[in-house]
């Protein structure tokens, strides 16, 4: 299918099995359908949306895999929700929709699905008046408060919690629990001691099930029952891939489903790698041990058992094992810090098993065994379940430490992270992730009976030209397909309905020094700050400035604080002054704000209107090649004779560049500029691939050096 309309590019890279949607589904999205009737003048027919719905319906009908890139403004949520609802309501099938951001989940649950339900009306009810569609938002168990554990914590707070701040946090939770409708942490007010939540959250290890006096009123159990009855399940990527990893071990959380829609699918590889990997931090170990017993205050779960008449000798032995485990943990993580400073570990990556001694595993196993023994001595049933949960967590830490130190997974990359100090000690994490998630996803996701739809605004490495042969066009998706292991997937690229030719200009500044000279070099930093300042003045603020490293971000923030203050432009800096969502909301409330962001601000951020009119990209977003997992991926490509830069580094950078570019135009009325302050986009042969990835019609303003200024591109 090829075609060009006033709404932009519509291109099937591989034709779909079905030519037409079922009429009932097609009618929903046409200009005379129920959505149009409900919205009236607010409805805008979009050929791209109909084409995407056709591809989704086809993949679901044939239980196949489809990869769909849908530009901003296509209306992709309706395009996959309408076929999904059709499968749920009229084929008695279950559909899981997983998104990467909370904002999109909330949009689906509170806006899109209710609107479709209203538009479809009686069609979604059978002859007996029963709803054919049952949609729910699915959250992990740890998001729910346990009323039984909350009551226990409240009754024993003086023995459990060492300070007044902890008890105040508990009281906030108590007040909230008495009023909340769903019992999930998302509605909990901010508390002084966030770790108090761990004492009251729902936990499988200490769940009493039907024996719990609060079973009928349990938020989690009620949500679980709703999930089992539902046929359209909305969740986040983290929960979905956590469930997928559990299924690989013959365990699962989600019910059996027939279809999966992965929205914001450009982030799938990273989330899958995290959940198929392992991680252990000193903070996690210390949190468990302090919950059991804190020597400084002599409080904690074990201490309060003394008030229940528990044998003191047994308790003392358990407390002693907590002390021993704490000493073992300090030795374990101190050894990791020493290892990270040794010549053997240049960038945190640990290349051989048993690089350190492991006193943590036996210490935690001994503690777990003692907690189980103590459990048998306790007559209080709630406390038996509580001890069971603590024993499970101690044993899990022992197993994870053993697997990470012994490097039991040969296809994984292992590394240690040592960050800023906390309470006089560094934050230390030992972790591993599979170098290549494709075999895992191929086995546990793509080679199942379920259809899988992957969609995002950025999945291809370039914009497909309408005149290209289908075979060449398919190569635009080759990198994503190879990294995820979904060979054979049908592919579809849909251009944005927005008129980028009139809405955006791309400024390419070839007069900037190359960032390869050193991003914190004074001359480079001076030139960068100067260019950013000039573009901010041109647009009177209203800008995102995107970075690839926090070091450079903070250096620019420090240099620009006073100039921006004198201009009356509010400055928002990621990592300083609040969470990502708080910074974003504060920026939205201004008209002349400047937000400096890295990492997550390149994607998943939606600011419509004149508030954002300038996006400045300081550097082409190549991953640092010495990051452990990146390094391992590049080495694997080299080992098989490939070109790691062309096969991996460049495609990833292009896709991330497209994400950054896409922050600007979020509606048909948005206007502004995107500025690239990295001359390599114009001076390097590979730079054309970044330009080819831009939306069709994007105007380029080339800021070139004067002919007589002696400019010579710096060789990278």
XYZ file of C-alpha atoms in Angstrom:
716
model
C 0.000 0.000 0.000
C 1.413 3.322 -1.038
C -0.134 6.728 -1.014
C 0.403 10.381 -0.303
C -2.313 12.591 1.154
C -2.515 16.068 2.571
C -2.090 14.409 5.964
C 1.390 13.071 5.161
C 3.107 9.818 4.343
C 1.356 6.463 4.561
C 3.590 3.535 3.734
C 3.247 -0.216 4.227
C 6.708 -1.725 4.220
C 5.236 -5.218 4.086
C 1.660 -5.674 2.963
C -0.847 -6.964 5.493
C -2.711 -10.236 5.107
C -6.130 -8.557 5.101
C -7.065 -5.815 2.678
C -9.947 -4.466 4.734
C -10.880 -4.167 8.352
C -14.050 -5.854 9.534
C -16.736 -3.308 8.744
C -17.672 -2.864 12.410
C -14.107 -1.811 13.244
C -13.626 0.326 10.135
C -16.851 2.209 10.792
C -15.667 3.288 14.240
C -12.776 5.358 12.842
C -14.394 6.916 9.765
C -15.725 10.452 9.511
C -19.284 9.116 9.857
C -18.539 6.689 12.688
C -19.574 6.809 16.356
C -16.407 8.638 17.472
C -17.024 11.373 14.897
C -20.643 11.625 16.012
C -19.573 11.952 19.641
C -16.779 14.480 19.069
C -18.421 16.515 16.321
C -16.115 19.235 14.993
C -13.297 17.972 17.229
C -12.990 14.782 15.165
C -10.415 14.768 12.383
C -10.314 11.785 9.994
C -6.764 10.500 9.582
C -5.809 8.023 6.839
C -2.740 7.003 8.851
C -4.918 6.036 11.811
C -7.110 3.846 9.628
C -4.059 2.233 8.024
C -2.608 1.449 11.440
C -5.891 0.011 12.670
C -5.951 -2.201 9.584
C -2.463 -3.502 10.355
C -3.310 -4.150 14.014
C -6.548 -5.948 13.153
C -4.720 -8.092 10.606
C -1.979 -9.073 13.044
C -4.525 -9.961 15.699
C -6.633 -12.022 13.312
C -3.597 -13.993 12.114
C -1.871 -14.118 15.534
C 1.270 -12.611 13.991
C 3.829 -9.913 14.834
C 3.594 -6.365 13.534
C 5.956 -3.425 13.995
C 4.302 -0.073 13.379
C 5.969 3.322 13.462
C 3.280 5.987 13.785
C 4.357 9.609 13.793
C 3.135 12.096 16.382
C -0.484 13.016 15.767
C -1.522 9.788 14.044
C -3.740 8.850 16.981
C -2.147 5.485 17.503
C -3.912 4.730 20.794
C -7.327 4.701 19.074
C -5.798 2.826 16.144
C -4.863 -0.114 18.356
C -7.626 0.195 20.967
C -10.477 -0.173 18.477
C -9.236 -3.525 17.063
C -8.293 -4.592 20.603
C -11.801 -3.866 21.865
C -13.231 -5.786 18.919
C -11.178 -8.873 19.876
C -12.167 -8.538 23.534
C -15.855 -7.867 23.019
C -16.680 -10.152 20.112
C -14.058 -12.930 20.152
C -13.855 -13.590 23.898
C -10.099 -12.883 23.913
C -7.790 -11.059 26.310
C -5.547 -8.196 25.208
C -2.645 -6.720 27.185
C -1.578 -3.145 26.412
C 1.781 -2.208 27.962
C 3.182 1.331 27.930
C 6.479 2.710 29.150
C 5.191 5.843 30.869
C 2.614 6.516 33.563
C 1.270 9.447 31.530
C 0.227 7.206 28.645
C -1.327 4.614 30.974
C -3.399 7.338 32.595
C -4.423 8.666 29.181
C -5.614 5.217 28.095
C -7.498 4.441 31.320
C -9.012 7.814 32.144
C -9.550 9.292 28.692
C -9.257 7.065 25.614
C -11.016 3.886 26.752
C -13.917 5.722 28.461
C -14.397 7.824 25.303
C -14.516 4.714 23.123
C -16.929 3.033 25.523
C -19.202 6.067 25.340
C -18.957 6.245 21.562
C -19.675 2.555 21.041
C -22.495 2.570 23.569
C -24.904 -0.365 23.294
C -22.578 -2.283 20.980
C -20.487 -3.180 24.023
C -23.392 -4.909 25.809
C -24.908 -8.289 25.064
C -28.597 -9.196 24.902
C -28.728 -9.627 28.693
C -27.206 -6.174 29.245
C -23.816 -7.507 30.359
C -20.718 -5.539 29.408
C -18.663 -7.162 26.667
C -15.628 -5.008 27.504
C -13.974 -5.082 30.921
C -10.882 -2.885 31.024
C -8.590 -2.591 34.057
C -5.326 -0.933 34.995
C -2.975 -3.625 36.313
C -0.333 -2.714 38.893
C 2.265 -4.802 40.666
C 1.469 -6.150 44.108
C 3.927 -3.847 45.861
C 1.827 -0.856 44.812
C -1.013 -1.876 47.157
C -1.288 -1.264 50.882
C -1.967 -4.274 53.087
C -4.602 -3.331 55.662
C -3.516 -6.152 57.963
C 0.158 -5.160 57.883
C -0.793 -1.502 58.317
C -2.783 -2.324 61.444
C 0.089 -4.418 62.827
C 2.586 -1.629 62.148
C 0.267 0.873 63.821
C -0.177 -1.261 66.930
C 3.576 -1.867 67.290
C 4.957 1.415 65.969
C 6.875 2.307 69.139
C 8.870 -0.929 68.916
C 9.167 -1.044 65.096
C 10.158 2.495 64.146
C 13.259 4.202 65.525
C 12.350 7.869 65.023
C 9.474 10.325 65.017
C 9.726 10.926 61.252
C 9.043 7.236 60.596
C 6.003 7.323 62.851
C 4.728 10.505 61.212
C 5.045 8.802 57.836
C 3.048 5.866 59.163
C 0.311 8.217 60.344
C 0.075 9.794 56.873
C -0.382 6.311 55.408
C -3.063 5.507 58.015
C -5.035 8.656 57.207
C -4.743 7.997 53.479
C -5.751 4.320 53.814
C -8.983 5.324 55.492
C -9.977 7.406 52.462
C -8.383 5.817 49.382
C -10.565 4.045 46.850
C -7.947 1.809 45.228
C -5.252 1.503 47.921
C -2.383 2.069 45.490
C 0.699 4.104 46.216
C 0.082 6.439 43.275
C -2.447 8.418 45.354
C -0.415 8.395 48.581
C 0.773 11.878 49.661
C 4.525 12.396 49.923
C 5.940 10.998 53.175
C 9.135 11.832 55.054
C 10.357 8.231 55.195
C 9.459 6.511 51.891
C 10.918 3.214 53.181
C 8.023 2.942 55.673
C 5.887 1.823 52.734
C 7.840 -1.446 52.728
C 6.388 -2.258 56.169
C 2.775 -1.910 55.031
C 2.714 -2.927 51.371
C 1.082 -6.097 50.102
C 3.622 -8.905 49.810
C 3.190 -12.437 48.499
C 5.508 -13.847 51.165
C 3.307 -12.786 54.066
C -0.122 -12.922 52.438
C -2.558 -14.914 54.563
C -5.026 -15.324 51.714
C -8.520 -16.335 52.818
C -7.334 -16.580 56.418
C -6.648 -12.861 56.490
C -9.342 -10.982 58.441
C -9.170 -8.238 55.781
C -9.423 -10.558 52.780
C -12.822 -9.288 51.655
C -11.621 -5.681 51.841
C -8.063 -6.276 50.572
C -7.210 -3.767 47.849
C -4.815 -6.128 46.132
C -7.089 -9.181 46.224
C -9.992 -7.139 44.901
C -7.783 -5.799 42.111
C -6.633 -9.343 41.363
C -10.224 -10.539 41.082
C -11.025 -7.644 38.748
C -7.992 -8.494 36.620
C -9.079 -12.122 36.275
C -12.506 -11.013 35.028
C -11.112 -8.335 32.683
C -10.375 -8.791 28.989
C -8.464 -5.541 28.290
C -5.505 -5.129 30.643
C -3.415 -1.944 30.776
C -0.009 -2.144 32.479
C 3.503 -0.746 32.222
C 6.524 -2.302 30.521
C 8.139 -3.083 33.862
C 5.221 -5.224 35.023
C 4.842 -6.928 31.642
C 8.506 -7.924 31.357
C 8.680 -8.870 35.009
C 5.801 -11.249 34.302
C 7.538 -12.496 31.157
C 10.719 -13.221 33.123
C 8.645 -15.102 35.720
C 6.940 -17.098 32.967
C 10.360 -18.224 31.768
C 10.616 -19.922 35.184
C 7.111 -21.411 34.922
C 5.591 -18.737 37.155
C 3.397 -15.828 36.161
C 1.305 -12.921 37.318
C -0.835 -11.912 34.350
C -3.647 -14.191 33.160
C -3.347 -16.018 29.841
C -3.721 -13.516 26.990
C -4.090 -13.812 23.219
C -2.707 -10.439 22.143
C 0.002 -8.020 23.327
C 0.329 -4.379 22.301
C 3.627 -2.789 23.316
C 3.263 0.969 22.974
C 6.350 3.205 23.281
C 8.159 0.116 22.004
C 11.442 1.950 21.401
C 12.177 1.300 25.097
C 11.426 -2.430 25.054
C 15.032 -3.650 24.768
C 16.258 -1.763 27.830
C 13.311 -2.767 30.028
C 13.558 -6.403 28.947
C 17.305 -6.455 29.637
C 16.703 -5.081 33.129
C 14.024 -7.607 34.037
C 15.846 -10.615 32.619
C 18.914 -9.515 34.573
C 19.794 -9.278 38.267
C 20.671 -6.426 40.592
C 21.711 -6.149 44.226
C 22.446 -2.926 46.095
C 23.874 -2.327 49.536
C 20.799 -0.243 50.250
C 18.504 -3.200 49.610
C 20.446 -5.418 52.000
C 20.704 -2.739 54.689
C 17.004 -1.955 54.417
C 16.083 -5.579 55.136
C 18.528 -5.921 58.021
C 17.487 -2.621 59.618
C 13.844 -3.628 59.327
C 14.694 -6.759 61.303
C 16.880 -5.054 63.885
C 18.663 -1.701 64.158
C 21.522 -1.964 66.706
C 21.732 1.802 67.257
C 18.118 2.110 68.400
C 17.556 -1.528 69.377
C 14.309 -1.456 67.445
C 12.916 -3.415 64.558
C 10.731 -6.416 63.865
C 12.799 -8.878 65.931
C 12.995 -6.494 68.897
C 9.231 -6.127 69.131
C 8.807 -9.914 69.194
C 10.221 -9.815 72.727
C 7.039 -8.046 73.818
C 5.024 -11.034 72.583
C 6.704 -13.449 74.976
C 9.085 -14.997 72.428
C 11.968 -17.038 73.839
C 14.797 -14.526 74.352
C 17.581 -17.006 73.586
C 16.091 -17.728 70.170
C 15.627 -14.013 69.534
C 19.179 -13.193 70.579
C 20.553 -15.779 68.158
C 18.498 -14.240 65.360
C 19.668 -10.725 66.292
C 23.273 -11.913 66.311
C 22.840 -13.321 62.803
C 21.496 -9.918 61.682
C 24.693 -8.334 63.027
C 26.811 -10.945 61.239
C 24.902 -10.408 58.000
C 25.423 -6.650 58.303
C 29.183 -7.164 58.757
C 29.218 -9.550 55.781
C 27.325 -7.019 53.660
C 29.807 -4.270 54.520
C 32.726 -6.530 53.635
C 31.004 -7.612 50.402
C 30.223 -4.126 49.130
C 33.523 -2.626 50.357
C 35.271 -5.300 48.304
C 33.240 -4.207 45.286
C 34.294 -0.581 45.834
C 37.952 -1.658 46.017
C 37.486 -3.758 42.882
C 35.963 -0.820 41.030
C 39.110 1.218 41.766
C 41.479 -1.511 40.617
C 43.116 -1.679 37.163
C 41.125 -4.857 36.502
C 37.829 -2.937 36.406
C 38.280 0.058 34.156
C 34.655 1.128 33.720
C 32.853 -0.922 36.343
C 32.605 -4.006 34.162
C 33.595 -7.266 35.880
C 34.863 -9.701 33.281
C 35.543 -12.801 35.370
C 33.644 -14.815 37.966
C 34.619 -14.812 41.631
C 36.460 -11.505 41.342
C 35.666 -10.913 45.022
C 35.019 -13.153 48.009
C 31.371 -13.692 48.872
C 30.664 -13.706 52.614
C 27.144 -12.341 51.974
C 25.548 -15.513 50.617
C 26.323 -17.786 53.597
C 25.449 -15.013 56.075
C 22.057 -14.373 54.471
C 21.352 -18.086 54.130
C 22.090 -18.561 57.839
C 19.778 -15.679 58.664
C 17.009 -17.075 56.455
C 17.325 -20.466 58.142
C 17.144 -18.887 61.610
C 14.083 -16.834 60.650
C 12.323 -19.974 59.455
C 13.224 -21.700 62.728
C 11.925 -18.714 64.676
C 8.732 -18.832 62.649
C 8.045 -22.328 63.964
C 8.356 -21.071 67.555
C 5.802 -18.275 67.115
C 2.155 -18.903 67.910
C 0.826 -15.676 66.348
C -0.242 -16.535 62.812
C 0.295 -13.007 61.382
C 3.844 -13.014 62.772
C 4.508 -16.435 61.247
C 3.638 -14.998 57.840
C 5.731 -11.890 58.507
C 8.767 -14.004 59.400
C 8.193 -16.114 56.323
C 8.399 -12.995 54.135
C 11.619 -11.839 55.796
C 13.131 -15.330 55.348
C 12.209 -15.349 51.644
C 13.826 -11.945 51.124
C 17.008 -12.977 52.928
C 17.250 -16.161 50.841
C 16.664 -14.165 47.627
C 19.551 -11.840 48.489
C 21.776 -14.866 49.147
C 20.859 -16.404 45.782
C 21.304 -13.163 43.824
C 24.698 -12.460 45.412
C 25.835 -15.981 44.529
C 24.647 -15.709 40.922
C 26.258 -12.285 40.422
C 29.628 -13.156 41.946
C 29.844 -16.577 40.263
C 28.531 -15.096 36.979
C 26.233 -18.043 36.395
C 24.718 -16.618 33.182
C 27.350 -16.765 30.415
C 25.364 -14.529 28.062
C 25.246 -11.612 30.473
C 27.347 -8.532 31.152
C 28.292 -7.952 34.819
C 29.204 -4.626 36.369
C 29.451 -2.644 39.592
C 28.154 0.893 40.054
C 29.570 3.168 42.751
C 27.829 6.524 43.062
C 27.580 9.414 45.510
C 28.008 8.779 49.191
C 25.007 8.359 51.457
C 25.265 8.476 55.256
C 29.042 8.379 54.977
C 29.141 5.389 52.613
C 28.986 5.124 48.803
C 25.955 3.702 47.057
C 27.067 0.389 45.579
C 25.156 -1.862 43.187
C 26.238 -5.125 41.583
C 24.215 -5.997 38.472
C 24.029 -7.991 35.285
C 21.896 -7.928 32.141
C 21.761 -10.172 29.083
C 23.957 -8.731 26.346
C 21.386 -9.729 23.750
C 17.707 -9.957 24.716
C 16.642 -11.156 21.271
C 16.902 -14.916 22.048
C 14.920 -14.450 25.262
C 12.184 -12.411 23.629
C 12.109 -14.741 20.647
C 11.503 -17.726 22.922
C 9.180 -16.249 25.531
C 7.262 -13.605 23.571
C 7.439 -13.843 19.799
C 7.326 -17.628 19.459
C 4.092 -17.989 21.429
C 0.505 -18.196 20.220
C -0.164 -14.542 21.019
C -0.096 -11.762 18.455
C 2.395 -8.994 19.291
C 2.072 -5.403 18.071
C 5.007 -3.077 18.694
C 4.367 0.587 18.063
C 6.123 3.904 18.654
C 6.830 7.174 16.918
C 10.464 6.044 16.536
C 11.287 2.481 15.511
C 12.991 2.976 12.145
C 16.427 4.467 11.551
C 15.240 6.690 8.726
C 12.135 8.035 7.030
C 11.169 5.724 4.195
C 10.948 7.396 0.810
C 7.734 6.681 -1.068
C 9.590 5.614 -4.204
C 11.900 3.121 -2.503
C 11.405 -0.579 -3.204
C 9.756 -2.438 -0.345
C 12.888 -4.535 0.234
C 15.065 -1.451 0.776
C 12.430 0.219 2.892
C 12.363 -2.763 5.230
C 15.993 -2.148 6.147
C 14.897 0.984 8.016
C 13.495 -1.353 10.703
C 16.337 -3.880 10.537
C 18.150 -2.680 13.651
C 15.073 -2.782 15.901
C 13.970 -6.156 14.542
C 17.420 -7.674 15.119
C 17.789 -6.260 18.631
C 14.365 -7.592 19.685
C 14.446 -10.913 17.845
C 11.157 -10.488 15.965
C 12.364 -11.557 12.540
C 9.499 -11.986 10.112
C 7.385 -9.215 11.625
C 5.305 -7.164 9.214
C 6.420 -3.524 9.231
C 4.559 -0.309 8.616
C 5.750 3.297 8.678
C 3.182 6.059 8.969
C 4.211 9.682 8.664
C 2.914 12.359 10.979
C -0.182 14.310 9.841
C 1.542 17.493 10.978
C 2.984 19.869 8.371
C 6.603 19.928 9.496
C 7.575 22.075 6.502
C 5.656 25.005 7.953
C 5.840 24.153 11.660
C 9.531 23.556 12.362
C 13.010 24.606 11.273
C 16.151 22.614 12.006
C 19.182 24.787 12.759
C 22.495 23.024 12.090
C 25.459 24.922 13.522
C 28.636 23.878 11.729
C 30.654 26.607 13.436
C 30.593 24.801 16.795
C 33.760 22.994 17.883
C 33.478 19.232 17.754
C 32.444 17.744 21.126
C 35.048 15.018 20.645
C 37.697 17.510 21.785
C 36.344 17.200 25.326
C 32.934 18.308 26.483
C 34.252 20.012 29.622
C 37.168 21.708 27.879
C 36.855 25.448 28.702
C 36.894 26.575 25.070
C 34.185 24.084 24.070
C 32.026 24.883 27.090
C 32.355 28.619 26.415
C 31.252 28.215 22.793
C 28.383 25.905 23.742
C 27.033 28.259 26.397
C 27.278 31.165 23.967
C 25.267 29.356 21.257
C 22.628 28.169 23.719
C 22.293 31.727 25.062
C 21.810 33.180 21.565
C 19.094 30.700 20.618
C 17.301 31.233 23.918
C 17.279 34.980 23.288
C 15.957 34.393 19.751
C 12.931 32.442 21.007
C 12.601 34.293 24.335
C 13.068 31.060 26.245
C 10.436 28.343 26.000
C 13.167 25.764 25.481
C 14.361 22.273 26.250
C 18.145 21.884 26.162
C 18.998 18.196 25.800
C 22.296 16.650 26.923
C 23.887 13.220 26.739
C 25.756 13.554 30.047
C 24.922 15.057 33.416
C 28.463 16.397 33.810
C 28.028 18.704 30.840
C 24.440 19.508 31.827
C 25.492 20.716 35.274
C 28.442 22.655 33.878
C 26.120 24.508 31.489
C 23.548 25.026 34.250
C 26.166 26.642 36.475
C 27.418 28.852 33.653
C 23.945 29.995 32.572
C 22.261 30.522 35.927
C 23.105 34.218 36.242
C 22.584 35.160 32.542
C 19.153 33.514 32.496
C 18.215 35.153 35.767
C 19.098 38.546 34.323
C 16.902 37.756 31.306
C 14.028 36.737 33.578
C 13.963 33.187 32.210
C 13.214 30.535 34.862
C 15.801 27.736 34.808
C 14.841 24.106 35.510
C 17.620 21.547 35.858
C 17.099 17.790 35.895
C 18.517 16.319 39.078
C 18.213 19.608 40.917
C 14.999 20.869 42.422
C 12.525 18.018 42.177
C 11.422 14.970 40.264
C 11.143 14.754 36.504
C 7.362 15.192 36.619
C 7.623 18.123 39.044
C 10.137 19.911 36.798
C 7.933 19.313 33.783
C 4.834 20.696 35.483
C 6.753 23.755 36.666
C 8.037 24.310 33.122
C 4.515 24.038 31.714
C 3.373 26.834 34.034
C 5.867 29.268 32.513
C 6.056 30.932 29.122
C 9.775 31.720 29.116
C 11.194 28.730 30.958
C 14.408 26.864 30.084
C 14.660 23.203 31.035
C 18.004 21.395 30.944
C 17.497 17.641 30.698
C 19.288 14.405 29.906
C 18.320 10.749 29.538
C 14.547 10.566 30.095
C 13.798 14.041 28.724
C 14.702 12.872 25.226
C 11.527 10.770 25.146
C 8.076 10.385 26.674
C 7.684 14.121 27.363
C 4.707 15.928 25.869
C 4.466 19.727 26.052
C 1.942 21.152 23.606
C 1.501 24.794 22.694
C 3.782 27.805 22.748
C 5.304 26.903 26.123
C 7.855 24.799 24.211
C 9.086 26.436 21.016
C 12.771 25.568 21.001
C 14.562 22.238 21.423
C 18.362 22.469 21.564
C 20.319 19.245 21.068
C 23.808 19.811 22.402
C 25.327 16.603 21.098
C 24.332 13.711 18.843
C 23.055 11.075 21.274
C 25.602 8.288 20.941
C 25.745 5.945 23.925
C 29.059 6.182 25.820
C 31.016 3.285 24.280
C 32.601 2.357 27.621
C 29.304 1.845 29.424
C 29.525 -1.835 30.451
C 26.464 -3.149 28.609
C 27.155 -1.005 25.541
C 30.776 -2.165 25.502
C 29.699 -5.808 25.729
C 27.247 -5.405 22.841
C 29.880 -3.757 20.652
C 32.428 -6.456 21.485
C 29.971 -9.173 20.485
C 29.463 -7.541 17.073
C 33.223 -7.208 16.601
C 33.766 -10.850 17.548
C 31.470 -12.014 14.756
C 33.213 -9.750 12.243
C 30.639 -6.967 12.133
C 30.975 -3.182 12.285
C 29.821 -2.143 15.779
C 29.513 1.545 14.908
C 27.356 1.068 11.831
C 25.356 -1.873 13.179
C 24.645 -0.638 16.690
C 26.005 2.727 17.836
C 24.762 4.729 14.855
C 21.232 3.218 14.602
C 20.660 3.710 18.333
C 21.811 7.334 18.105
C 19.584 8.029 15.104
C 16.493 6.637 16.832
C 17.233 8.625 19.990
C 17.858 11.743 17.878
C 14.415 11.294 16.340
C 12.958 11.073 19.839
C 14.633 14.324 20.847
C 13.503 16.058 17.662
C 9.965 14.840 18.300
C 9.682 16.747 21.588
C 8.877 19.968 19.717
C 5.873 19.396 17.457
C 3.117 17.720 19.471
C 0.048 19.281 17.789
C -0.887 20.854 14.460
C -0.642 24.359 15.971
C 2.861 23.993 17.462
C 5.657 26.070 15.934
C 9.358 26.376 16.666
C 12.918 25.357 15.994
C 15.169 22.420 16.738
C 18.839 23.354 17.097
C 21.719 20.885 16.698
C 24.964 22.177 18.216
C 27.013 19.200 17.079
C 28.807 19.934 13.771
C 29.238 16.220 13.024
C 25.692 16.125 11.664
C 26.994 18.227 8.743
C 30.717 17.422 8.601
C 30.719 13.632 8.970
C 29.530 11.179 6.294
C 27.228 9.489 8.786
C 25.561 12.813 9.573
C 23.291 12.450 6.554
C 21.612 9.472 8.241
C 20.407 11.765 11.019
C 19.047 14.211 8.441
C 17.369 11.412 6.464
C 15.522 10.409 9.627
C 13.748 13.771 9.900
C 10.055 14.123 9.035
C 9.357 14.854 5.404
C 9.594 18.525 4.494
C 11.633 19.678 7.502
C 13.443 22.900 6.590
C 17.145 23.052 7.430
C 18.890 26.298 8.341
C 22.616 25.760 7.841
C 24.780 27.965 10.053
C 28.043 27.682 8.125
C 31.420 29.302 8.826
C 32.413 32.354 6.859
C 34.594 31.448 3.842
C 37.574 33.396 5.145
C 37.496 32.475 8.822
C 39.938 29.589 8.476
C 37.368 27.037 9.657
C 38.515 23.444 9.459
C 36.421 20.592 10.855
C 38.233 18.828 13.663
C 38.985 15.198 12.710
C 37.157 12.811 15.071
